[in-house]
Every structure is written in structure tokens, then in C-alpha cells.
Amino acid sequence: MARTVWDSTVGKKTVMAVSGLIMLLYLVVHMLGNLKIFFGAGEFNHYAHWLRTIGEPFMHYEWTLWAVRVVLVLAVAAHAVSAYQLSRRDIKARPVAYVHKKARASYATRTMRWGGIILALFIVWHLLDLTTGTVHSGGFESGKPYQNVVDTFSTWYGNTIYIVAMLAVGLHIRHGFWSAAQTLGAGSRTRDRALKTTANALALLLTAGFLAVPVGVMTGVVS
């Protein structure tokens, strides 16, 4: 039964919707956590340490954090695979390009695929930069995320990569939230306007919230 659902177009769209909402929930929590950087190094570093001790003593050190990471990896993989397979299915169903070249979809819709690729590459860079420190500039300091964040956003390329990725996040959420609502049956003629307004608001708030950190470092508010 699970294989039958997965092989269907509706099943793949449902997997995309659910995995997308899981990632959206994570983004909201992650953004709120990031904003703690404006309360100083002590507050931000303490928050980062707390993330590794959630559930203690029942859960061992970092177990809860690793559980969240596993769920996120599965969500990202399911989202990417279903998106790719749906894209290939769409191309096979329409091997000849439309005669009319005029774009009828929104800019966000037309850039969903490229946006997804940009975000996938960004996730890899972000982990190598602030989690493992492999590509970090200025000397990575384990256990001192505040200093590491300031180091990253003190470079022009760190800011450029992050800002481009966050703009892609905003576009992805703007279309993705509304699309997920339609797939899961929440959309209707009377609710479409409210859903689109919610999608726009979420995209704007998350983009602004994430961009506040590099802007704060660039302007010297965070130093």
C-alpha cells in the first residue's frame, strides 16, 4: 500500500507537502533562536549549549539534537526526491514545449526548482561553516557559536551566500506553503486569499528574521 501511494502523483505531492511543513516549522524555531544573538554572546552561547542538553537526564547529551537532525535529513531527502521525480514525470508527460512562451506562473513558482538547488548547496556550506568548521574563516571555535557567526558575517562572501540563500528561502516558502495547503486539502475558493496572505507573511517574516543577523554584524550592532 505504501509503495502504491508513493508511486502515485498524489502520494509524491503529499510527501512534498508534509516534509515541506516539517522544514517550515524548523525554520520558524531556528529563526527565533538565531535572534537571540542580539542579546549578547553569553545568551546566544548558552542557548546553543541548551540545545545539546534538551531532555537530560533521560536523554543523553546531544541525543535530542541528533533526533531532530535525523528527522530533518529525512524530510529534506523526501522533499528533494519527490520534487525530482515529479519534475521528471511532468517532463515525460509534456515532451514537446508549449507553443505559447508567455509565463503564466508567478516568479516564485518558476524559480522553485532553481531555488531548491540553491538551498541544497547552501545547507551543505552552512553545515561545513558553522557546524563542523571545515570551511569557516577566522578560526572555528567549538562551543562558541556567537564568535563563529560574527566571523562568518564579517566576510563579504559569507554575507553574499547567506543573503542569496535566504531570499531563495522566502520565494520557496511563498509558493510552497500555499501549494502544500492545496495538496493537503486545506485550500478552497473562500480560503485561498487567506492562505496566500499567510504564505506571503511567513515568507516575509522568515526572510527578514534570518537576514537580521548578517545585517546586525555588518552594521556593528552584533560584534
CSV table of C-alpha atoms in Angstrom, one decimal:
chain,number,residue,atom,x,y,z
A,1,MET,CA,0.0,0.0,0.0
A,2,ALA,CA,2.8,2.4,0.9
A,3,ARG,CA,4.5,1.7,-2.5
A,4,THR,CA,1.3,2.3,-4.3
A,5,VAL,CA,0.8,5.7,-2.6
A,6,TRP,CA,4.5,6.6,-3.2
A,7,ASP,CA,4.2,5.7,-6.9
A,8,SER,CA,1.2,7.9,-7.4
A,9,THR,CA,1.5,11.6,-8.3
A,10,VAL,CA,-0.8,12.5,-5.4
A,11,GLY,CA,1.3,10.5,-3.0
A,12,LYS,CA,4.5,12.2,-4.1
A,13,LYS,CA,2.8,15.6,-3.7
A,14,THR,CA,1.6,14.7,-0.2
A,15,VAL,CA,5.2,13.7,0.8
A,16,MET,CA,6.4,17.0,-0.6
A,17,ALA,CA,3.8,18.9,1.4
A,18,VAL,CA,4.3,17.1,4.7
A,19,SER,CA,8.1,17.2,4.5
A,20,GLY,CA,7.9,20.9,3.5
A,21,LEU,CA,5.8,21.8,6.5
A,22,ILE,CA,8.2,19.9,8.8
A,23,MET,CA,11.1,22.0,7.4
A,24,LEU,CA,9.0,25.2,7.7
A,25,LEU,CA,8.4,24.5,11.4
A,26,TYR,CA,12.1,24.0,11.9
A,27,LEU,CA,12.8,27.3,10.1
A,28,VAL,CA,10.5,29.2,12.4
A,29,VAL,CA,12.1,27.8,15.5
A,30,HIS,CA,15.6,28.2,14.0
A,31,MET,CA,15.0,31.9,13.2
A,32,LEU,CA,13.7,32.7,16.7
A,33,GLY,CA,16.8,31.0,18.1
A,34,ASN,CA,19.1,33.0,15.8
A,35,LEU,CA,17.6,36.3,17.0
A,36,LYS,CA,19.0,35.5,20.5
A,37,ILE,CA,22.3,36.7,19.1
A,38,PHE,CA,21.1,40.3,19.7
A,39,PHE,CA,21.0,39.6,23.4
A,40,GLY,CA,24.8,39.1,23.5
A,41,ALA,CA,27.4,36.4,23.4
A,42,GLY,CA,26.5,34.8,26.8
A,43,GLU,CA,22.8,34.5,25.9
A,44,PHE,CA,23.5,33.1,22.4
A,45,ASN,CA,26.2,30.6,23.5
A,46,HIS,CA,24.0,29.4,26.5
A,47,TYR,CA,21.1,28.8,24.1
A,48,ALA,CA,23.4,26.7,21.8
A,49,HIS,CA,24.5,24.7,24.8
A,50,TRP,CA,20.9,24.2,26.0
A,51,LEU,CA,20.0,22.7,22.6
A,52,ARG,CA,22.5,19.9,23.3
A,53,THR,CA,21.1,19.2,26.8
A,54,ILE,CA,17.4,19.0,26.0
A,55,GLY,CA,15.8,16.1,27.7
A,56,GLU,CA,18.6,15.4,30.2
A,57,PRO,CA,19.0,13.3,32.3
A,58,PHE,CA,16.6,11.0,30.4
A,59,MET,CA,18.2,11.8,27.1
A,60,HIS,CA,22.0,11.8,26.9
A,61,TYR,CA,24.0,14.8,25.8
A,62,GLU,CA,23.0,15.8,22.2
A,63,TRP,CA,20.6,12.8,21.7
A,64,THR,CA,17.6,15.1,21.2
A,65,LEU,CA,19.5,17.4,18.9
A,66,TRP,CA,20.6,14.3,16.8
A,67,ALA,CA,17.0,13.1,16.7
A,68,VAL,CA,15.9,16.5,15.3
A,69,ARG,CA,18.8,16.3,12.8
A,70,VAL,CA,17.7,12.8,11.6
A,71,VAL,CA,14.1,14.0,11.1
A,72,LEU,CA,15.3,17.0,9.1
A,73,VAL,CA,17.6,14.9,6.9
A,74,LEU,CA,14.7,12.5,6.2
A,75,ALA,CA,12.4,15.5,5.4
A,76,VAL,CA,15.0,17.1,3.1
A,77,ALA,CA,15.6,13.8,1.3
A,78,ALA,CA,11.9,13.0,0.9
A,79,HIS,CA,11.2,16.5,-0.3
A,80,ALA,CA,14.1,16.5,-2.8
A,81,VAL,CA,13.4,13.0,-4.2
A,82,SER,CA,9.7,13.6,-4.6
A,83,ALA,CA,10.3,17.0,-6.2
A,84,TYR,CA,12.8,15.5,-8.7
A,85,GLN,CA,10.5,12.6,-9.6
A,86,LEU,CA,7.5,14.8,-10.1
A,87,SER,CA,9.6,17.1,-12.3
A,88,ARG,CA,10.7,14.1,-14.4
A,89,ARG,CA,7.1,12.9,-14.6
A,90,ASP,CA,6.0,16.3,-15.7
A,91,ILE,CA,8.6,16.5,-18.5
A,92,LYS,CA,7.7,13.0,-19.7
A,93,ALA,CA,4.0,13.9,-19.9
A,94,ARG,CA,4.9,17.1,-21.9
A,95,PRO,CA,7.9,16.2,-24.1
A,96,VAL,CA,7.1,19.0,-26.5
A,97,ALA,CA,7.4,22.6,-25.3
A,98,TYR,CA,4.3,24.7,-25.2
A,99,VAL,CA,3.8,26.9,-28.3
A,100,HIS,CA,3.0,29.9,-26.1
A,101,LYS,CA,6.1,31.2,-24.4
A,102,LYS,CA,4.4,33.7,-22.1
A,103,ALA,CA,4.9,32.8,-18.5
A,104,ARG,CA,1.7,32.3,-16.6
A,105,ALA,CA,3.0,31.3,-13.2
A,106,SER,CA,4.4,33.6,-10.6
A,107,TYR,CA,8.1,34.3,-10.3
A,108,ALA,CA,8.3,32.1,-7.2
A,109,THR,CA,6.6,29.2,-9.0
A,110,ARG,CA,9.0,29.4,-11.9
A,111,THR,CA,12.1,29.5,-9.7
A,112,MET,CA,11.1,26.7,-7.3
A,113,ARG,CA,13.4,24.2,-8.9
A,114,TRP,CA,16.5,26.5,-9.0
A,115,GLY,CA,15.6,27.7,-5.5
A,116,GLY,CA,15.7,24.2,-4.3
A,117,ILE,CA,19.1,23.6,-5.8
A,118,ILE,CA,20.4,26.8,-4.3
A,119,LEU,CA,19.1,25.8,-0.8
A,120,ALA,CA,20.6,22.3,-1.1
A,121,LEU,CA,24.0,23.8,-1.8
A,122,PHE,CA,23.6,26.3,1.0
A,123,ILE,CA,22.7,23.7,3.6
A,124,VAL,CA,26.0,21.9,2.8
A,125,TRP,CA,28.0,25.1,3.0
A,126,HIS,CA,26.2,26.2,6.2
A,127,LEU,CA,26.9,22.9,8.0
A,128,LEU,CA,30.6,22.9,6.9
A,129,ASP,CA,30.9,26.5,8.0
A,130,LEU,CA,29.1,26.7,11.4
A,131,THR,CA,28.7,23.1,12.5
A,132,THR,CA,32.0,21.3,11.5
A,133,GLY,CA,34.1,24.4,10.9
A,134,THR,CA,35.6,22.9,7.8
A,135,VAL,CA,35.2,26.0,5.6
A,136,HIS,CA,35.0,28.5,8.4
A,137,SER,CA,37.0,31.7,8.2
A,138,GLY,CA,38.8,33.3,11.1
A,139,GLY,CA,39.4,30.2,13.1
A,140,PHE,CA,36.5,28.0,14.2
A,141,GLU,CA,35.9,27.9,18.0
A,142,SER,CA,34.0,24.8,19.2
A,143,GLY,CA,31.3,25.8,21.7
A,144,LYS,CA,31.4,29.5,20.8
A,145,PRO,CA,28.7,29.9,18.1
A,146,TYR,CA,28.4,33.6,18.7
A,147,GLN,CA,32.0,34.2,17.7
A,148,ASN,CA,31.7,31.9,14.8
A,149,VAL,CA,28.7,33.7,13.4
A,150,VAL,CA,30.4,37.0,13.7
A,151,ASP,CA,33.4,35.6,11.9
A,152,THR,CA,31.2,34.3,9.0
A,153,PHE,CA,29.3,37.6,8.6
A,154,SER,CA,32.4,39.6,8.7
A,155,THR,CA,33.3,38.4,5.3
A,156,TRP,CA,31.8,39.6,2.0
A,157,TYR,CA,31.3,36.1,0.6
A,158,GLY,CA,29.7,34.8,3.9
A,159,ASN,CA,27.1,37.6,3.7
A,160,THR,CA,26.6,37.1,-0.1
A,161,ILE,CA,26.0,33.3,0.2
A,162,TYR,CA,23.7,33.7,3.2
A,163,ILE,CA,21.6,36.6,1.7
A,164,VAL,CA,21.1,34.9,-1.6
A,165,ALA,CA,20.0,31.7,0.2
A,166,MET,CA,17.6,33.5,2.5
A,167,LEU,CA,16.0,35.3,-0.5
A,168,ALA,CA,15.6,31.8,-2.1
A,169,VAL,CA,14.0,30.6,1.2
A,170,GLY,CA,11.5,33.4,1.0
A,171,LEU,CA,10.5,32.6,-2.5
A,172,HIS,CA,10.3,28.9,-1.8
A,173,ILE,CA,8.0,29.4,1.2
A,174,ARG,CA,5.8,31.9,-0.6
A,175,HIS,CA,4.8,29.3,-3.2
A,176,GLY,CA,5.4,26.2,-1.2
A,177,PHE,CA,3.1,26.9,1.8
A,178,TRP,CA,0.2,27.7,-0.5
A,179,SER,CA,0.9,24.6,-2.7
A,180,ALA,CA,1.1,22.4,0.4
A,181,ALA,CA,-2.2,23.7,1.7
A,182,GLN,CA,-3.8,22.8,-1.7
A,183,THR,CA,-2.3,19.3,-1.7
A,184,LEU,CA,-3.4,18.6,1.9
A,185,GLY,CA,-7.0,19.7,1.1
A,186,ALA,CA,-6.9,23.0,3.1
A,187,GLY,CA,-7.4,25.2,0.1
A,188,SER,CA,-10.8,26.3,-1.1
A,189,ARG,CA,-12.2,29.2,-3.1
A,190,THR,CA,-13.1,31.1,0.2
A,191,ARG,CA,-9.8,30.3,1.9
A,192,ASP,CA,-7.3,30.9,-1.0
A,193,ARG,CA,-6.8,34.6,-0.2
A,194,ALA,CA,-6.2,33.9,3.5
A,195,LEU,CA,-3.7,31.1,2.6
A,196,LYS,CA,-1.8,33.3,0.1
A,197,THR,CA,-1.7,36.2,2.6
A,198,THR,CA,-0.3,33.8,5.3
A,199,ALA,CA,2.2,32.4,2.8
A,200,ASN,CA,3.4,36.0,1.9
A,201,ALA,CA,3.6,36.9,5.6
A,202,LEU,CA,5.6,33.8,6.6
A,203,ALA,CA,8.0,34.3,3.7
A,204,LEU,CA,8.5,38.0,4.6
A,205,LEU,CA,8.9,37.4,8.3
A,206,LEU,CA,11.3,34.5,7.9
A,207,THR,CA,13.4,36.2,5.3
A,208,ALA,CA,13.6,39.4,7.4
A,209,GLY,CA,14.3,37.4,10.6
A,210,PHE,CA,17.2,35.5,9.1
A,211,LEU,CA,18.7,38.5,7.3
A,212,ALA,CA,18.6,40.5,10.5
A,213,VAL,CA,21.7,38.5,11.8
A,214,PRO,CA,24.1,39.3,8.9
A,215,VAL,CA,22.8,42.9,8.8
A,216,GLY,CA,23.4,43.2,12.5
A,217,VAL,CA,27.0,42.1,12.1
A,218,MET,CA,27.6,44.3,9.1
A,219,THR,CA,26.2,47.4,10.9
A,220,GLY,CA,28.1,46.7,14.1
A,221,VAL,CA,25.0,46.0,16.2
A,222,VAL,CA,26.4,42.5,16.7
A,223,SER,CA,30.1,42.4,17.2
